[in-house]
Short mmCIF file of C-alpha atoms and ligand atoms in Angstrom, two decimals:
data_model
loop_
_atom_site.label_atom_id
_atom_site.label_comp_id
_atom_site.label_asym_id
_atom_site.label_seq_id
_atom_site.Cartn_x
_atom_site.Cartn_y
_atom_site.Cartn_z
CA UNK A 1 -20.03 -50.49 -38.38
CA UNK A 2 -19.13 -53.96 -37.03
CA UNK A 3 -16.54 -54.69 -40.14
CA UNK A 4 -13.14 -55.30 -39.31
CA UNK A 5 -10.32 -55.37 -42.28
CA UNK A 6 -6.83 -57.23 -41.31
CA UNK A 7 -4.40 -57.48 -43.64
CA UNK A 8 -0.13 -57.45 -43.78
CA UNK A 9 2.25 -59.20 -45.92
CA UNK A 10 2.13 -62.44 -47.20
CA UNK A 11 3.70 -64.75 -44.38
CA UNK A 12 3.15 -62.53 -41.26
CA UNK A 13 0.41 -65.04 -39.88
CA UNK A 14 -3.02 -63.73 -40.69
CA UNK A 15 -4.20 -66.78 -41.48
CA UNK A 16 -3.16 -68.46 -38.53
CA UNK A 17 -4.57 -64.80 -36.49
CA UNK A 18 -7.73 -65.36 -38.10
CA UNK A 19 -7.84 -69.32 -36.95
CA UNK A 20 -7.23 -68.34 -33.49
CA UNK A 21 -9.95 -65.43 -33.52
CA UNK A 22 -12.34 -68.61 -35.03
CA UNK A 23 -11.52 -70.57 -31.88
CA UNK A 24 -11.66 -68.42 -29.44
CA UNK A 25 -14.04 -66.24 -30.51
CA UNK A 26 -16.80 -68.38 -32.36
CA UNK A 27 -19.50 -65.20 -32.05
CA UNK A 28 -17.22 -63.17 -34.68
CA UNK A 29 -17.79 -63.65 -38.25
CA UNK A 30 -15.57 -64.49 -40.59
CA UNK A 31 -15.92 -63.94 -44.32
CA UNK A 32 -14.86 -67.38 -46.55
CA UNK A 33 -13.41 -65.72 -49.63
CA UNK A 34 -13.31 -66.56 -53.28
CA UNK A 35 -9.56 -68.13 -54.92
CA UNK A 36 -8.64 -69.86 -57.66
CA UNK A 37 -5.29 -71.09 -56.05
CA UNK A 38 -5.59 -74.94 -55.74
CA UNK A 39 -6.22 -76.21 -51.95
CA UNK A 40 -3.15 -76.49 -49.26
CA UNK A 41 -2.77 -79.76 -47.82
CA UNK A 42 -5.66 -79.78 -44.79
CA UNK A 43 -7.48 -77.00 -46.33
CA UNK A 44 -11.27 -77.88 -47.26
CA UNK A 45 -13.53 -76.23 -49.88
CA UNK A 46 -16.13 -73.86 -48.28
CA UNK A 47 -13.86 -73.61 -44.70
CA UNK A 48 -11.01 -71.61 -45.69
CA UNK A 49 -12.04 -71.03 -48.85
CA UNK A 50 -14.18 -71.71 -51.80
CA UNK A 51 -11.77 -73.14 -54.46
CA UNK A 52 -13.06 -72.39 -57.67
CA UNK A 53 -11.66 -71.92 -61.15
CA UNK A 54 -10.73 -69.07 -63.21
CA UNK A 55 -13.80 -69.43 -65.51
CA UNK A 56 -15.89 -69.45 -62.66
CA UNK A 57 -13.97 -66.67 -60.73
CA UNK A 58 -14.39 -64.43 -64.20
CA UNK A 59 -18.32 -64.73 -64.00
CA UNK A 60 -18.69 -64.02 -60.08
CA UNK A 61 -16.57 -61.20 -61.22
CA UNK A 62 -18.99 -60.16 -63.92
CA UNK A 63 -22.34 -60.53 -61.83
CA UNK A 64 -20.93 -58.22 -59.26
CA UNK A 65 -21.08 -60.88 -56.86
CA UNK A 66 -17.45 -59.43 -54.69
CA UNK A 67 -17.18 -56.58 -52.41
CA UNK A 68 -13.65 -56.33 -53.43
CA UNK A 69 -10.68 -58.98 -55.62
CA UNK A 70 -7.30 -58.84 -56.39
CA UNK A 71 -5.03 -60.66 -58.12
CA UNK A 72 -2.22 -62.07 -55.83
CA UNK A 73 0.81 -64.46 -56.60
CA UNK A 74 -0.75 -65.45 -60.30
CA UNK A 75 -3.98 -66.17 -58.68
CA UNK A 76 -7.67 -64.54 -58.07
CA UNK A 77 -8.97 -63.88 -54.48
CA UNK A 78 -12.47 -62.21 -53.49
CA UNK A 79 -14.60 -61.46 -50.99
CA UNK A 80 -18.34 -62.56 -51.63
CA UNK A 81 -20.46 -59.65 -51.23
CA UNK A 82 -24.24 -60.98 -50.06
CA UNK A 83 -22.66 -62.83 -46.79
CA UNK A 84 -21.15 -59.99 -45.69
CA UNK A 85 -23.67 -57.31 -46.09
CA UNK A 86 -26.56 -60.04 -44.65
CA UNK A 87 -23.61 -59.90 -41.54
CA UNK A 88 -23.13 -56.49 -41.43
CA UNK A 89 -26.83 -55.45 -41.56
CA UNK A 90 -27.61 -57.74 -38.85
CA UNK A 91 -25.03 -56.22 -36.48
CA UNK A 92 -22.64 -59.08 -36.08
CA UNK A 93 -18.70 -58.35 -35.52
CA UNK A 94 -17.57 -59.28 -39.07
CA UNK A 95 -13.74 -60.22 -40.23
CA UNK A 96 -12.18 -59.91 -43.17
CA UNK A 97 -8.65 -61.10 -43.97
CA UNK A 98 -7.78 -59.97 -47.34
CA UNK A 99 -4.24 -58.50 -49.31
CA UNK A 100 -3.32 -54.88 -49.67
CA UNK A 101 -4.97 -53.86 -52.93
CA UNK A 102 -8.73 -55.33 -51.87
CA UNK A 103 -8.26 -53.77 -48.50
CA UNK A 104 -8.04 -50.40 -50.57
CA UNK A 105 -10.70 -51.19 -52.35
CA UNK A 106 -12.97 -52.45 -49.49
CA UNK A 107 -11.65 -48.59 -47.80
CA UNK A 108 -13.70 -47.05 -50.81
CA UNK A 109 -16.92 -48.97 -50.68
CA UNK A 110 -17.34 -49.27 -47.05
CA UNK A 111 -14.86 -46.09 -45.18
CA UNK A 112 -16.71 -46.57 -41.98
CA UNK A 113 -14.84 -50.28 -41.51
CA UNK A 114 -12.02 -50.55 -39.13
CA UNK A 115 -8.63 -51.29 -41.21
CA UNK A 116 -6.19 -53.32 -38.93
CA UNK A 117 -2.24 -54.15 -39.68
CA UNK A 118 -0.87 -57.57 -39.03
CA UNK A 119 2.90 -56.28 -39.47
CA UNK A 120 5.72 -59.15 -38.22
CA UNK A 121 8.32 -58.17 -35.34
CA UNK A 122 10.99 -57.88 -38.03
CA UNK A 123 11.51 -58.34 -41.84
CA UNK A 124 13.96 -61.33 -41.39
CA UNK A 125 11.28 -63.01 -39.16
CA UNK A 126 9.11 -62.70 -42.01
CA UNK A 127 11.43 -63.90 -44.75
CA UNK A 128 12.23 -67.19 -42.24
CA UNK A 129 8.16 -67.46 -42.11
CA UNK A 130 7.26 -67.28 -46.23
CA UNK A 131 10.53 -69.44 -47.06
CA UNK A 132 10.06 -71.86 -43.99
CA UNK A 133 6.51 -72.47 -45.09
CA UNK A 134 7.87 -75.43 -47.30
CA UNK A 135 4.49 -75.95 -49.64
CA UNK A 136 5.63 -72.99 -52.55
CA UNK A 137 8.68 -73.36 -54.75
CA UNK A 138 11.12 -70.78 -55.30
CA UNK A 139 9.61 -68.39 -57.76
CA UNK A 140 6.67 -68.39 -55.78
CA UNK A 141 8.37 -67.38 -52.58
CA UNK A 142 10.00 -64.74 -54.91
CA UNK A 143 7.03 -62.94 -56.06
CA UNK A 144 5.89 -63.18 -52.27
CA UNK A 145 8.72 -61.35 -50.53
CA UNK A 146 8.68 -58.85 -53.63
CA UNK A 147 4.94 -58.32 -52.94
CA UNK A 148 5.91 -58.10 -49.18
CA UNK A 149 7.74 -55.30 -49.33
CA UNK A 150 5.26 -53.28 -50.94
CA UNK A 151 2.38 -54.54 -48.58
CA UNK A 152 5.00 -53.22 -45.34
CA UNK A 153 4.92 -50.22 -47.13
CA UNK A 154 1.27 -49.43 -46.91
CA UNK A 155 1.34 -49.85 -42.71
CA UNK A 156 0.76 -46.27 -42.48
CA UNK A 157 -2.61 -46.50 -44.50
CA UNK A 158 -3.91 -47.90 -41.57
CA UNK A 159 -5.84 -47.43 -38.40
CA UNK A 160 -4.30 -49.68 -36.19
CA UNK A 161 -0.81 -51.93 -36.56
CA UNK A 162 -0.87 -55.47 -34.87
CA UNK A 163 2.84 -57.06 -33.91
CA UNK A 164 2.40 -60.53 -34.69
CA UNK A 165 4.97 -61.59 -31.58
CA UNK A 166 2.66 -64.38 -30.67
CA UNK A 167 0.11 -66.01 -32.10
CA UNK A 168 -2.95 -65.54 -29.19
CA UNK A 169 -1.87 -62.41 -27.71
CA UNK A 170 -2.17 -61.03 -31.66
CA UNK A 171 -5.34 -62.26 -32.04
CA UNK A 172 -6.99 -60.89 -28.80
CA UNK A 173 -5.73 -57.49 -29.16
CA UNK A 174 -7.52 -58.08 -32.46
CA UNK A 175 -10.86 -59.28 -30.79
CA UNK A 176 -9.89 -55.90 -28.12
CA UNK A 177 -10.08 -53.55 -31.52
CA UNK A 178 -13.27 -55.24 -33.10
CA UNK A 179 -15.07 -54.87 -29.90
CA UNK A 180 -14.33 -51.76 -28.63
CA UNK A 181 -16.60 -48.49 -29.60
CA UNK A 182 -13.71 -46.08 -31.43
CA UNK A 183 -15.48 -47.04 -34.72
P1 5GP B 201 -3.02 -67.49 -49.43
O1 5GP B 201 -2.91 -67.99 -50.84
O2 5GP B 201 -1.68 -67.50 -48.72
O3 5GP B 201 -4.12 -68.13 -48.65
O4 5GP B 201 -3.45 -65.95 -49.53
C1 5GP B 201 -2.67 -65.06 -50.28
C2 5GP B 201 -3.09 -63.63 -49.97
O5 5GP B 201 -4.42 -63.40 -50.43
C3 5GP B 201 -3.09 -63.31 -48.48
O6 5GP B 201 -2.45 -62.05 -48.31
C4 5GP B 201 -4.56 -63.24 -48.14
O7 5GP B 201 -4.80 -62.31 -47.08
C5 5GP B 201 -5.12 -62.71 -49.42
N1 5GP B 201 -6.57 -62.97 -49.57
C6 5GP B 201 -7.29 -64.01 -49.12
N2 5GP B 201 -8.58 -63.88 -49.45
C7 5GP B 201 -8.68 -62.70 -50.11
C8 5GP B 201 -9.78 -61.98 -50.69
O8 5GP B 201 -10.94 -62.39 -50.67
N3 5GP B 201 -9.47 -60.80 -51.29
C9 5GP B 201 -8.22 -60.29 -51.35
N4 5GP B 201 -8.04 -59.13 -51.94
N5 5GP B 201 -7.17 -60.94 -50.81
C10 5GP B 201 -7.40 -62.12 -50.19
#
């Protein structure tokens, strides 16, 4: 099974794991999910994600058209199923980046994946990280350190736990895990 799961709290740098895995590593796949959260500044429809709205999200929900989706901050995220099983069947190192609850339910579908931990060096280090971001207001930075103390939580649900010290050296031991044969 060449599917890889990473996920961690909001603010510990997957997204910017996952980027660096892209670069340096252009022969993994990685899965574009589903959100109806509106676009960052420098984020493009179809690269990081596919920005759609709730409507729409509600009838890819309906069709059966995600592996997994979650609810996360007030808004829908999802991982669209055919890409990944056309990925998966053809062999190809596949990555998913994805919150606690669709990582659980990714765990039921598909147990044979490998379920990977992005956990920061300390929890101050991650509170400096969500509030330093500077693009959410308050309340939103609220509901993410609440939710980021569940998510560290849940490290122990997993097979491996990444230290996100620095920013390559997390994302090769990453690419070390995905390519080696213990799953
Ligand atoms: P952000 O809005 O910061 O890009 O992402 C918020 C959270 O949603 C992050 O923890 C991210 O890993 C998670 N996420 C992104 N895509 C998906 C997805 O397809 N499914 C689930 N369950 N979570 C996702």
């Amino acid at each position: 099974m060449g599917l890889t799961v990473l996920s961690g709290p909001s603010g510990v740098g997957k997204g910017t794991i996952v980027a660096a895995v892209r670069r340096l590593h252009p022969e993994i796949w990685v899965s574009v999910s589903v959100t109806t959260r509106a676009p960052r500044p420098g984020e493009t429809d179809g690269v990081e994600y596919h920005f759609v709205d709730a409507e729409e999200f509600a009838h890819m929900v309906k069709v059966g058209e995600f592996v997994e989706h979650a609810m996360f901050a007030g808004h829908a995220y999802g991982t669209p199923r055919r890409p990944l099983e056309e990925r998966i069947a053809a062999g190809a190192p596949c990555l998913l980046e994805i919150e606690l609850q669709g990582a659980r339910q990714v765990r039921s579908a598909l147990p044979d994946a490998r379920f990977v931990f992005l956990a920061p060096p300390t929890w101050d280090e991650l509170v400096r990280r969500l509030t330093g971001r500077g693009t959410e207001d308050g309340d939103v930075i609220r509901r993410r350190l609440d939710r980021a103390r569940i998510e560290l939580a849940a490290e122990t649900e997993f097979d491996e736990v990444i230290v996100n010290d620095e920013v390559t050296t997390a994302a090769e031991r990453l690419v070390r895990l995905m390519t080696s044969s213990s799953h």
